[in-house]
Coordinates of C-alpha atoms in Angstrom, one line a residue:
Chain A
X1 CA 40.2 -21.1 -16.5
X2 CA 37.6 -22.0 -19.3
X3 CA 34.8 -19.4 -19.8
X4 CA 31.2 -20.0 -18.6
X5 CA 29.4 -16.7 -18.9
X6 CA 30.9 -14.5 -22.5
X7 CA 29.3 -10.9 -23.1
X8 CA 30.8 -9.9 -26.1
X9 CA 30.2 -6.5 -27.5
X10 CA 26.7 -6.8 -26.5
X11 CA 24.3 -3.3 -26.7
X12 CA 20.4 -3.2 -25.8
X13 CA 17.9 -1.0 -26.1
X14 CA 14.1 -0.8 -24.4
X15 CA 11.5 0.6 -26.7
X16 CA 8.3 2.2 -25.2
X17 CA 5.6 4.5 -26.5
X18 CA 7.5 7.4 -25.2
X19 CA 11.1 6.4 -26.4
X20 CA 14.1 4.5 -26.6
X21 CA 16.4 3.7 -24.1
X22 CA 20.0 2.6 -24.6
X23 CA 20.2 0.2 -21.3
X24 CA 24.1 -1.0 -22.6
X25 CA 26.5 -0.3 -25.0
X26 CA 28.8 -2.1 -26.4
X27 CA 29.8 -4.3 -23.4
X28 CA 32.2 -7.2 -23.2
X29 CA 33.6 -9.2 -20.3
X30 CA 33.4 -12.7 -19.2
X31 CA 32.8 -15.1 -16.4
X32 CA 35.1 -18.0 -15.6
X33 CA 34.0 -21.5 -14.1
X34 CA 34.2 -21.1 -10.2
X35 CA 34.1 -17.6 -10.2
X36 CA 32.4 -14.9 -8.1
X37 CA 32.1 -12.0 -10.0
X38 CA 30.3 -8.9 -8.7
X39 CA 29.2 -6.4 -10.6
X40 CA 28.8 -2.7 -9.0
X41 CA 27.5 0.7 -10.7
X42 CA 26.0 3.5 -10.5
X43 CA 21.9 3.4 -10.0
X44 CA 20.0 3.3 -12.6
X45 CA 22.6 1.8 -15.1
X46 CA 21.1 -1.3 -16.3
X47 CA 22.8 -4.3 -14.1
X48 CA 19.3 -5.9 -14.0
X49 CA 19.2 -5.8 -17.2
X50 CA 22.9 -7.3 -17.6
X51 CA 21.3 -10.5 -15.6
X52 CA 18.1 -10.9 -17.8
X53 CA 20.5 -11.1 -20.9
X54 CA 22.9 -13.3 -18.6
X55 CA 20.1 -16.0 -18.1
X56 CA 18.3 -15.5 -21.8
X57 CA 15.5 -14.0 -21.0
X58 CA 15.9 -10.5 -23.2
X59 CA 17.7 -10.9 -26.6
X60 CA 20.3 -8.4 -27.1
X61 CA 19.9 -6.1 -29.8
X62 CA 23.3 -6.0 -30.9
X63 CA 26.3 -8.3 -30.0
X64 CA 26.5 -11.9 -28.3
X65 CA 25.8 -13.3 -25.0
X66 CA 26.9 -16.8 -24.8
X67 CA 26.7 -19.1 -21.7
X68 CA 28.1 -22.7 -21.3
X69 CA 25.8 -23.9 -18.4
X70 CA 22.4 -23.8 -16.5
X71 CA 21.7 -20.7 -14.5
X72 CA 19.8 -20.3 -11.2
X73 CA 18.2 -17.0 -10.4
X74 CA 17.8 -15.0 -7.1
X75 CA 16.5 -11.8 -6.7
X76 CA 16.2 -9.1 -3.8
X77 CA 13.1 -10.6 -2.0
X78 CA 12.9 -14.3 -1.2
X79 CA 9.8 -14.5 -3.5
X80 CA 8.8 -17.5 -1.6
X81 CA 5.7 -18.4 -2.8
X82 CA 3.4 -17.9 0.4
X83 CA 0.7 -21.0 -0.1
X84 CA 3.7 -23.6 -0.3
X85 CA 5.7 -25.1 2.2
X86 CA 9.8 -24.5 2.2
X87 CA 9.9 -28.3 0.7
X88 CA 7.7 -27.3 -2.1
X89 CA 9.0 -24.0 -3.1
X90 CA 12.5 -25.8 -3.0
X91 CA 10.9 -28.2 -5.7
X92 CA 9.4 -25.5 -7.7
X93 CA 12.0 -25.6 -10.3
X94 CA 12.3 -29.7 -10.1
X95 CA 8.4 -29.0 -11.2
X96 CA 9.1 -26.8 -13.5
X97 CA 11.7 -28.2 -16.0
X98 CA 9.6 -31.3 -15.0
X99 CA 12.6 -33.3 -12.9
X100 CA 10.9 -33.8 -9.6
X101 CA 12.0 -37.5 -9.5
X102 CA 12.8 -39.4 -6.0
X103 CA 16.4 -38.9 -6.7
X104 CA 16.1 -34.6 -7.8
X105 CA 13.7 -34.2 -4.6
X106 CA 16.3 -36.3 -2.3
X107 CA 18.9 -34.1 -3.2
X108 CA 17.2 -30.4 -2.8
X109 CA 16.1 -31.8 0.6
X110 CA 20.0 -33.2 1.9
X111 CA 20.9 -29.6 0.7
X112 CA 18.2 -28.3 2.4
X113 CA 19.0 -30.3 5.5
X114 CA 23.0 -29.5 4.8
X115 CA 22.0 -26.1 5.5
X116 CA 20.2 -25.8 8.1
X117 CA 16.4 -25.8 6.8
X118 CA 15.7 -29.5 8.2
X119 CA 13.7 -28.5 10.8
X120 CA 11.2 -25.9 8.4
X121 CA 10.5 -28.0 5.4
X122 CA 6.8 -28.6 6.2
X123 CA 6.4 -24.7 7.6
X124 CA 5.5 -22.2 5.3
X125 CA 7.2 -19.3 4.4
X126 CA 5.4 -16.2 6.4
X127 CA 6.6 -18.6 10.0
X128 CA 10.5 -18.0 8.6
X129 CA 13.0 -15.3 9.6
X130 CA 13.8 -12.8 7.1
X131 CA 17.6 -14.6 7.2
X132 CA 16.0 -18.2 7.2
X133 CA 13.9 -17.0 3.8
X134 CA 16.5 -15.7 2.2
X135 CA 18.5 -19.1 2.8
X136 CA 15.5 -21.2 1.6
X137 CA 15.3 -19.1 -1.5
X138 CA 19.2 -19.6 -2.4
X139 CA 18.2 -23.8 -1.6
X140 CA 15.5 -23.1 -3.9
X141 CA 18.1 -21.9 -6.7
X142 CA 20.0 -24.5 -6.1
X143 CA 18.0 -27.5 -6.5
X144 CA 18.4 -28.0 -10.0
X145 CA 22.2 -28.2 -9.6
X146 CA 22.8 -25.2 -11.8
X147 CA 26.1 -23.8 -13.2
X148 CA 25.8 -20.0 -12.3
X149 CA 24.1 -18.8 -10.1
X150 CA 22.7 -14.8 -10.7
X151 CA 22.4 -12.9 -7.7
X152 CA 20.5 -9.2 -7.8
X153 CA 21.2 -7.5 -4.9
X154 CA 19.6 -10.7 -3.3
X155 CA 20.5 -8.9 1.0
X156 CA 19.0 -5.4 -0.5
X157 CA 15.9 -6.0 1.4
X158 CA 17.2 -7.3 4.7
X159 CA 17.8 -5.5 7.6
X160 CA 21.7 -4.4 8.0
X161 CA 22.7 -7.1 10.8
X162 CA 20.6 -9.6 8.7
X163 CA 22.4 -8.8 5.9
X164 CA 25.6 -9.3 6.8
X165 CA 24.7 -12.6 8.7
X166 CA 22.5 -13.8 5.1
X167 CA 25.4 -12.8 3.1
X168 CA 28.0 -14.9 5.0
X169 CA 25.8 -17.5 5.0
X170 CA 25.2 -17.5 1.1
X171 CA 29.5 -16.8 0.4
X172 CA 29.8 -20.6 2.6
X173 CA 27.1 -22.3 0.2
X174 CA 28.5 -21.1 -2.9
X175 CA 32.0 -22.1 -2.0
X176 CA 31.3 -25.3 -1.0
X177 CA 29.2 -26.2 -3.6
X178 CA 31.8 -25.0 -5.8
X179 CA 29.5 -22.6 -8.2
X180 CA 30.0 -19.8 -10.3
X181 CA 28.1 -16.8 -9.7
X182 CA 27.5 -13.3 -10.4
X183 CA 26.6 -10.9 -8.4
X184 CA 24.6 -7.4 -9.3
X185 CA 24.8 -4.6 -6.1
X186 CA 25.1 -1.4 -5.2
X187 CA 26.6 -2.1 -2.0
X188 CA 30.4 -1.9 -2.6
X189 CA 31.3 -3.1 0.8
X190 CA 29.5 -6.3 -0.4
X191 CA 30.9 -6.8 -3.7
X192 CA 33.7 -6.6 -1.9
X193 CA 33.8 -9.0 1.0
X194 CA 32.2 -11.5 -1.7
X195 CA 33.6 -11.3 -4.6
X196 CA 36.8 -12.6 -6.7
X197 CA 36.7 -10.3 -8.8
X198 CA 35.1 -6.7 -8.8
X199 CA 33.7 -5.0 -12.4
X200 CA 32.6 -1.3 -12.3
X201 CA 29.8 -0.3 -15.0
X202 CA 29.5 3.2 -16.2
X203 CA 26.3 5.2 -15.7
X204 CA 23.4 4.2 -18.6
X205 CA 24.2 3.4 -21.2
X206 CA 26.3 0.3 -19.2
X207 CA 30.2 -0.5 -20.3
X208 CA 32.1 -2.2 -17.8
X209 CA 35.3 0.9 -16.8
X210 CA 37.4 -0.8 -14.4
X211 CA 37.5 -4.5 -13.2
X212 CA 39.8 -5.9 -10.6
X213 CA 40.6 -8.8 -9.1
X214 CA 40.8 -9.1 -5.7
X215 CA 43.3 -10.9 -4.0
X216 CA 41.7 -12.1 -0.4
X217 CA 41.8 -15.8 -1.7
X218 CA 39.6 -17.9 0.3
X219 CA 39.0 -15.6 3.5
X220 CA 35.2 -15.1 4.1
X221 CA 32.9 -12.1 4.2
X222 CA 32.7 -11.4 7.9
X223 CA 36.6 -11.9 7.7
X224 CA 37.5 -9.3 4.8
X225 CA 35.6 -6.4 6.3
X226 CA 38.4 -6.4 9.3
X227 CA 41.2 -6.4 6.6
X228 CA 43.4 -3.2 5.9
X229 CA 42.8 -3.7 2.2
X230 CA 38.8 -3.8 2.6
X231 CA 39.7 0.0 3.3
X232 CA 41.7 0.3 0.0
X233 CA 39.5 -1.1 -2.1
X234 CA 36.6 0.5 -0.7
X235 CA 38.3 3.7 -1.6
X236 CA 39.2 3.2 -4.9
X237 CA 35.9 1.4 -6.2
X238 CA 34.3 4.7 -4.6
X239 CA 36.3 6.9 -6.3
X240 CA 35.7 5.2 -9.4
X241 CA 31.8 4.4 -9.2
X242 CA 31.6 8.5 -8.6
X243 CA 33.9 9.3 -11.3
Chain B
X1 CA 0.9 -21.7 20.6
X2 CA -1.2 -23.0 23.7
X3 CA 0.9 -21.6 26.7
X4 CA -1.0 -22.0 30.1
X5 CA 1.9 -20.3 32.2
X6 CA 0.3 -17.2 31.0
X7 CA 1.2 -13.8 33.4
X8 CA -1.6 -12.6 35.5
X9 CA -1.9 -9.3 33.0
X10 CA -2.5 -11.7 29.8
X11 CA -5.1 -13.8 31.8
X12 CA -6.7 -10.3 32.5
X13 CA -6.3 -9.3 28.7
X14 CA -7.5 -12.8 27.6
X15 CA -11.0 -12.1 29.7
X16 CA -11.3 -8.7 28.9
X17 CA -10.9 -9.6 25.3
X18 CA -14.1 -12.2 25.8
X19 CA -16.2 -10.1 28.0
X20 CA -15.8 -7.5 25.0
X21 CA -16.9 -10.2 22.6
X22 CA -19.9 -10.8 24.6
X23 CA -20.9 -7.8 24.8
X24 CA -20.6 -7.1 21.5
X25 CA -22.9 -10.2 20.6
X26 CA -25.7 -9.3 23.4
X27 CA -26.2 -6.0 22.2
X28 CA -26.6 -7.5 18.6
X29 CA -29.4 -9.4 19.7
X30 CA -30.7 -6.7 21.8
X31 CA -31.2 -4.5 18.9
X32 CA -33.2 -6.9 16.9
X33 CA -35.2 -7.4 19.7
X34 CA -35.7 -4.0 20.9
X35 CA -36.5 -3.2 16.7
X36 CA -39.1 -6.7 16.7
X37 CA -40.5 -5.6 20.2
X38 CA -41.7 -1.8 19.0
X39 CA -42.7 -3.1 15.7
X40 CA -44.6 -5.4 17.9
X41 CA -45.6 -3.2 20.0
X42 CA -46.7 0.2 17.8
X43 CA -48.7 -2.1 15.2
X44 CA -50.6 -3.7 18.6
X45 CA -51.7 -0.3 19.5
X46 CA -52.6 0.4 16.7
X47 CA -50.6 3.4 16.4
X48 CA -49.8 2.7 12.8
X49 CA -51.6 0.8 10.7
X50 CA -50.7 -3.5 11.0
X51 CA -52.6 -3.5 7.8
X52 CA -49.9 -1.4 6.0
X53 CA -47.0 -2.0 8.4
X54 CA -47.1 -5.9 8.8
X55 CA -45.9 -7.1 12.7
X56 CA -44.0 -9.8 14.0
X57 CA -46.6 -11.7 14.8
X58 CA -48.8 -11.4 11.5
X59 CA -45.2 -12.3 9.7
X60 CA -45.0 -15.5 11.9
X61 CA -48.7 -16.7 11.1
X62 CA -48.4 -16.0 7.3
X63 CA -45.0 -18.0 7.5
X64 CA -47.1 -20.9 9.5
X65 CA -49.7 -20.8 6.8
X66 CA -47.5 -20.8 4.0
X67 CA -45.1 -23.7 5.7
X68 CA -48.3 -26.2 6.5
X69 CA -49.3 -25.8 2.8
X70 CA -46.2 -26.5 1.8
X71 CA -46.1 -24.2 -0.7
X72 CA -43.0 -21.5 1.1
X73 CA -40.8 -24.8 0.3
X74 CA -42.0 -24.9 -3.5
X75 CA -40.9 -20.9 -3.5
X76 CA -37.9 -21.4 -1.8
X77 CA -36.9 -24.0 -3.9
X78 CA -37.6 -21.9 -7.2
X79 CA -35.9 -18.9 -6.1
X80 CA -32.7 -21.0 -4.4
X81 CA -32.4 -23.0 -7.7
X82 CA -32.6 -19.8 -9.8
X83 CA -29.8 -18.1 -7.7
X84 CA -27.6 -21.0 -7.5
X85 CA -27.7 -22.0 -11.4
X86 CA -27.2 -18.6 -12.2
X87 CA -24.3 -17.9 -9.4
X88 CA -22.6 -21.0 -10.9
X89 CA -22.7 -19.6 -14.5
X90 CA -21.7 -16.4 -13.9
X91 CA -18.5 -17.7 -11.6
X92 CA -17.5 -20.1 -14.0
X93 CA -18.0 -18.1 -17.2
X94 CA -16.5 -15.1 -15.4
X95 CA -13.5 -17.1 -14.0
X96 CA -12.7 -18.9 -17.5
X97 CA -13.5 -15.6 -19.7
X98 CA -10.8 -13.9 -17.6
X99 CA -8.4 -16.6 -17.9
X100 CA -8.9 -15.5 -22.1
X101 CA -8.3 -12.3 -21.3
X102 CA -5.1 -12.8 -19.1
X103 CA -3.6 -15.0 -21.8
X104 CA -4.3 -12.8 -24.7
X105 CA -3.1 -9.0 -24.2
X106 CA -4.9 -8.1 -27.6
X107 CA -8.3 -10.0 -26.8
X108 CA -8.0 -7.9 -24.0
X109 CA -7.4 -4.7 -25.4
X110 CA -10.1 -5.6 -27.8
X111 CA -12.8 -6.2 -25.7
X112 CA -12.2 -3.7 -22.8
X113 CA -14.6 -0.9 -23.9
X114 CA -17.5 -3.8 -24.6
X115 CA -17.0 -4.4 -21.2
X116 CA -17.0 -1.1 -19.7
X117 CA -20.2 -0.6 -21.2
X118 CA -21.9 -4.0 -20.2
X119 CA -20.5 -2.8 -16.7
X120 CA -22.0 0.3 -16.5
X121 CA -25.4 -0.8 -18.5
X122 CA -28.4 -1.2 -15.8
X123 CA -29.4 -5.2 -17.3
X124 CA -32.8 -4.4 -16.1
X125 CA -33.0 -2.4 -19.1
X126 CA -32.8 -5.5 -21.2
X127 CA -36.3 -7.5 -19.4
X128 CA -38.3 -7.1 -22.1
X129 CA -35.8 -8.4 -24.8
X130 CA -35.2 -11.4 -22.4
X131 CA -38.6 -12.2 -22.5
X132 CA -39.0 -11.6 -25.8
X133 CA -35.9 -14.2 -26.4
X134 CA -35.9 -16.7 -23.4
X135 CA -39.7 -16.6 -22.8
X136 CA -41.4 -16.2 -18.9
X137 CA -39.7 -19.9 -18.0
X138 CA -36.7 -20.1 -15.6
X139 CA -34.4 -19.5 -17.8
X140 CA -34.7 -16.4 -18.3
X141 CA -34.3 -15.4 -14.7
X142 CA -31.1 -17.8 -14.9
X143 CA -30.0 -15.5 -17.9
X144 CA -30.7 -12.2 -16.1
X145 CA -28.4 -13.1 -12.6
X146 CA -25.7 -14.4 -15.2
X147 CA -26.3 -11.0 -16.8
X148 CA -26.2 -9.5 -13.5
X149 CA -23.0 -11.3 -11.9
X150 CA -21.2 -12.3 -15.0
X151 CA -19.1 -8.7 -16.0
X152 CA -18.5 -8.1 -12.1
X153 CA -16.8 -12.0 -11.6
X154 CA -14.3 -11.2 -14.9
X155 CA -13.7 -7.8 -13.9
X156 CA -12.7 -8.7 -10.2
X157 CA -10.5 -12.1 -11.3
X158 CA -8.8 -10.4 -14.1
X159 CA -7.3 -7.3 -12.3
X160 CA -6.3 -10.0 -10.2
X161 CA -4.7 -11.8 -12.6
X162 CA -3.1 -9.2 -14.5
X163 CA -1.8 -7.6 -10.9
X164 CA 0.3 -10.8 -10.0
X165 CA 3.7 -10.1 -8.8
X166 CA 6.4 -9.5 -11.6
X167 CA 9.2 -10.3 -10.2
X168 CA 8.0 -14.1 -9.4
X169 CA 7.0 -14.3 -13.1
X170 CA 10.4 -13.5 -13.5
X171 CA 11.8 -16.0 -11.0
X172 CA 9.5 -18.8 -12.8
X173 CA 10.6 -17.1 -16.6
X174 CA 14.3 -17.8 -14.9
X175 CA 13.4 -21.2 -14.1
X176 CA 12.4 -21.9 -17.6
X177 CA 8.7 -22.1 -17.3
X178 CA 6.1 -21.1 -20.5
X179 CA 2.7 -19.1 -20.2
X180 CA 0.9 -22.1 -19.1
X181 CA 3.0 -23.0 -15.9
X182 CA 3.0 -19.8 -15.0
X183 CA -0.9 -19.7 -14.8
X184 CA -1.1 -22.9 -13.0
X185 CA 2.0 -22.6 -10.1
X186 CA 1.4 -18.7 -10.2
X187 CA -1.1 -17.0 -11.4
X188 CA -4.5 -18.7 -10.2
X189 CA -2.9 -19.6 -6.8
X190 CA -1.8 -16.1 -5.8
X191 CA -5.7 -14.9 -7.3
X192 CA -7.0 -16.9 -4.5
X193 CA -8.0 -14.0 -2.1
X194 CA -9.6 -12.0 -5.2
X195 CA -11.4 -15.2 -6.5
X196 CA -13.4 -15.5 -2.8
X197 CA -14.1 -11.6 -2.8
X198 CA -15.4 -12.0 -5.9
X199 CA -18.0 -15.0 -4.7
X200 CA -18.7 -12.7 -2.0
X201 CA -19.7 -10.3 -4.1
X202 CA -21.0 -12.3 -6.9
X203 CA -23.5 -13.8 -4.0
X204 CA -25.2 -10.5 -3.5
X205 CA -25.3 -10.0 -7.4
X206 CA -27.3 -13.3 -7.4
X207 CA -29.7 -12.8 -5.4
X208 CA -30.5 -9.1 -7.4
X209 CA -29.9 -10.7 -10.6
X210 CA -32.9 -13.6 -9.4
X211 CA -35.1 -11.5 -7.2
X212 CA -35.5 -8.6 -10.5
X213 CA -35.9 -11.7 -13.1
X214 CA -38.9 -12.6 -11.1
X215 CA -40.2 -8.8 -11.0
X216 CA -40.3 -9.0 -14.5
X217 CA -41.1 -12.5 -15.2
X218 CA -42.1 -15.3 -12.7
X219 CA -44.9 -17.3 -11.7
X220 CA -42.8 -19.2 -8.8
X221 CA -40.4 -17.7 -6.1
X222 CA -40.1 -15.5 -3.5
X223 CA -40.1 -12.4 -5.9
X224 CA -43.3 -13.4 -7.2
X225 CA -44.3 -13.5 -3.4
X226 CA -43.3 -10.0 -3.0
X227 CA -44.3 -8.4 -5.9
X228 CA -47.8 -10.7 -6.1
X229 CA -48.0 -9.3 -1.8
X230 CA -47.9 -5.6 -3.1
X231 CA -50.1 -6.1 -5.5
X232 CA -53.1 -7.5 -3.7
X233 CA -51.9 -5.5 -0.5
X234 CA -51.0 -8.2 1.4
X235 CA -48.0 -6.5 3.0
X236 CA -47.8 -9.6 5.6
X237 CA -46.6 -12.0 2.2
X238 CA -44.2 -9.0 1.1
X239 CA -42.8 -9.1 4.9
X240 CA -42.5 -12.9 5.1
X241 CA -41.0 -13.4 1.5
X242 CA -38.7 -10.4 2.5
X243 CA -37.4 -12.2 6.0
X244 CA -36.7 -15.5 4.1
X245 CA -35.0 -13.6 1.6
X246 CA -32.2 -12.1 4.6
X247 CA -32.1 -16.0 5.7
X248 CA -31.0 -17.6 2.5
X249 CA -28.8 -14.3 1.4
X250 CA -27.1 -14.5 5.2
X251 CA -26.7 -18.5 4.6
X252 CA -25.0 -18.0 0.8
X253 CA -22.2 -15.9 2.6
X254 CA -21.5 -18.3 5.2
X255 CA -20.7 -20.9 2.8
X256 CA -18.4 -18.8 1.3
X257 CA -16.9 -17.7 4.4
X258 CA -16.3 -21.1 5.1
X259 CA -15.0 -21.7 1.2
X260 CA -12.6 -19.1 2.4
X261 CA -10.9 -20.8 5.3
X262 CA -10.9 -23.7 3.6
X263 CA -8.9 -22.2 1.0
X264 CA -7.4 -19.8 1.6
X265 CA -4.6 -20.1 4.4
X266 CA -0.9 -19.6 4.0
X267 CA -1.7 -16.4 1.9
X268 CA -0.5 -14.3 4.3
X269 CA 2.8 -12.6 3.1

């Protein structure tokens, strides 16, 4: 499997008045095409971090970050923006990198349409669902067709049955569109019915301890929670995350 | 929404709701008559002194007088232009100067103590050099309700700027956008609701800023009424200039109410 996403040996640091801080240290570990990778840890360790050097938006101090695609970002709120319709946030980043041709647009909206948006595209965001938000923001990432997708904790701020719901949702899209993401929680019961494989970060500063593949294949979130090894691996990452 | 299978208890609610309403608006307009009936009323008995405390009445006639003449339209029309050119400075200017200080954190940092202390300066205190430098012509009225608006418009528009949501920056950063698309698809959308407060605000400011010029300095306008009234004792002018005054002030705000529903819509979020 050829490498999309390679952190090698890659430390930061965040200077302030007050300080430095040592966000990671020395970590190394890498992302194949078609992947889902999740990425658990204890609070606090730096995995937002991890995804802002992910998608080249902080320099690491020390060490190499080197990427072999696009990336689409999604973070914990929709971040909708509120004076737009759902069709024109979904176009926000066809506007931005300046591709909003008939063809780019076409495509955002069959995806949009694909996925059960067709009937909100001219409603704005505050007459959505929490769930139905948090869908049009994932469209919204995907509308320039990009490689990886980063998600950070992006069901943190739904309610739990929501969640769940928004989260098999999201595990469909991304497997039928065939991407590669990464995934940033704290929720290990997530990382765990999502993910194909599972890295654990040490507290700050962040080096990855353990990672494991997991070997559910192609059953889906919903799905996984009702298998015996959910169970198994819910014990071990535990043990391991409070180690 | 429009549902007219409404249940018995909404239907109450729903007239409940717009006897409230008109209650509310009857008792407005009882007030102002009950205040205009005593005012009426005491200066008729002479109980005080119409002389001193104006009346209704005398405020009517002196409007009359002043309207057949013409000449209320000629200070109505100084005053209003005054306002409006200096309103339209100080927005503008405010709006763009805080756009400078949004894009550059040093300019920012460099200028915030001259800022604090144009804030908290009382610009009356600079009438005399504003004569002295913009002589006893319009402009310098125009100058003092820019003086008088201006710091209040950056003030309000920049915090608004600089409070924009970080994490959307971030989305847009993610997305690949520079400084200058973020301002445009972020920045001065989202400062929207701050921009209209600060109009509202900025239309009282006016009115001060062109009402003190003409204290100062004026030959024209309805502060020249006032202040020419008091000083000849004709508090009927001071009254009339006064009630126009609350007109025009009241009819500034409702165009920027309106502004505001025009503009302002899907914000809520």
């Amino acid at each position: 499997m050829e490498n999309i996403l390679t952190f090698r040996n890659v430390t930061h640091i965040y200077h302030t008045v007050r300080g430095e801080l040592v966000a990671a240290q020395d970590l190394s570990f890498t992302v194949g095409r078609g992947e889902f990778v999740a990425i658990i840890g204890p609070s606090g360790c730096g995995k937002t971090t991890l995804l802002s050097l992910a998608a080249g938006l902080l320099k690491p101090s020390e060490g190499t970050v080197e990427s072999n695609g696009t990336f689409g970002y999604m973070l914990q709120k929709d971040e909708l923006f509120p004076w737009r319709t759902i069709e024109k946030n979904i176009f926000l980043p066809l506007e931005v990198r300046h591709k909003r041709t008939p063809t780019e647009k076409a495509r955002a909206i069959a995806l949009a349409e694909k996925y059960g948006l067709a009937d909100f595209l001219k409603s704005y965001p505050a007459q959505l669902s929490g769930g139905m938000r948090q869908r049009a923001a994932l469209i919204r990432t995907l509308a320039t067709d990009p490689d990886i997708l980063l998600l950070d904790e992006p069901f943190s701020a739904l309610d739990y049955q929501t969640r769940l719901n928004v989260c098999e949702d999201v595990a469909t899209i991304i497997r039928s569109e065939k991407k590669t993401a990464l995934l940033i929680t704290h929720d290990i019961s997530e990382a765990i019915s999502l993910a194909d494989r599972v890295l654990v970060l040490t507290a700050r500063p962040a080096r990855v301890a353990h990672s494991h593949t997991l070997d559910f294949g192609d059953i889906p979130p919903l799905k996984r929670r009702e298998q015996p090894l959910f169970s198994v691996w819910f014990e071990r990452l535990w043990g391991e995350l409070n180690a | 929404m429009k549902n007219k299978n409404y249940s018995k208890e909404h239907v109450r609610f729903l007239q409940r709701r717009k006897r409230n309403l008109a209650i509310v608006w009857i008792m407005r307009i009882g007030v102002l008559a009950l205040l205009l009936g005593l005012w009426e009323l005491v200066t008729a008995l002479n109980w005080v002194d119409p002389f001193i405390m104006s009346s209704p009445s005398r405020i009517a006639n002196t409007l009359a007088d002043l309207s057949s003449d013409g000449s209320l339209y000629y200070h109505i029309g100084v005053t209003l232009w005054e306002t409006l050119a200096g309103f339209a400075i100080a927005v503008v200017l405010g709006f763009a100067i805080a756009l400078a200080l949004w894009w550059s954190d040093t300019l920012r940092r460099v200028l915030e103590p001259y800022i604090v202390v144009l804030n908290a300066l009382p610009k009356i205190a600079l009438g005399p050099l504003i004569i002295i430098w913009f002589g006893t012509g319009n402009e310098a009225i125009v100058f003092m309700t820019v003086l008088v608006g201006l710091i209040v418009a950056i003030m309000h528009v920049l915090s608004a700027f600089i409070a924009t949501d970080a994490n959307k920056m971030l989305l847009l950063r993610s997305m690949g956008a520079g400084k200058l698309q973020i301002l445009w698809k972020l920045v001065i959308p989202s400062s929207y609701p701050a921009v209209i407060s600060m109009l509202k605000v900025n239309v009282g400011m006016a009115w001060i800023g062109s009402i003190m010029g003409e204290y100062i300095v004026s030959r024209a306008g309805l502060g020249y009424l006032i202040v020419y009234g008091g000083q000849v004792f004709k508090l009927d002018l001071v009254m009339s200039a006064t009630f126009v005054l609350c007109l025009l002030a009241a009819g500034m705000y409702a165009l920027v109410v309106l502004l505001e529903k025009v503009l302002v819509k899907n914000t809520d979020s």
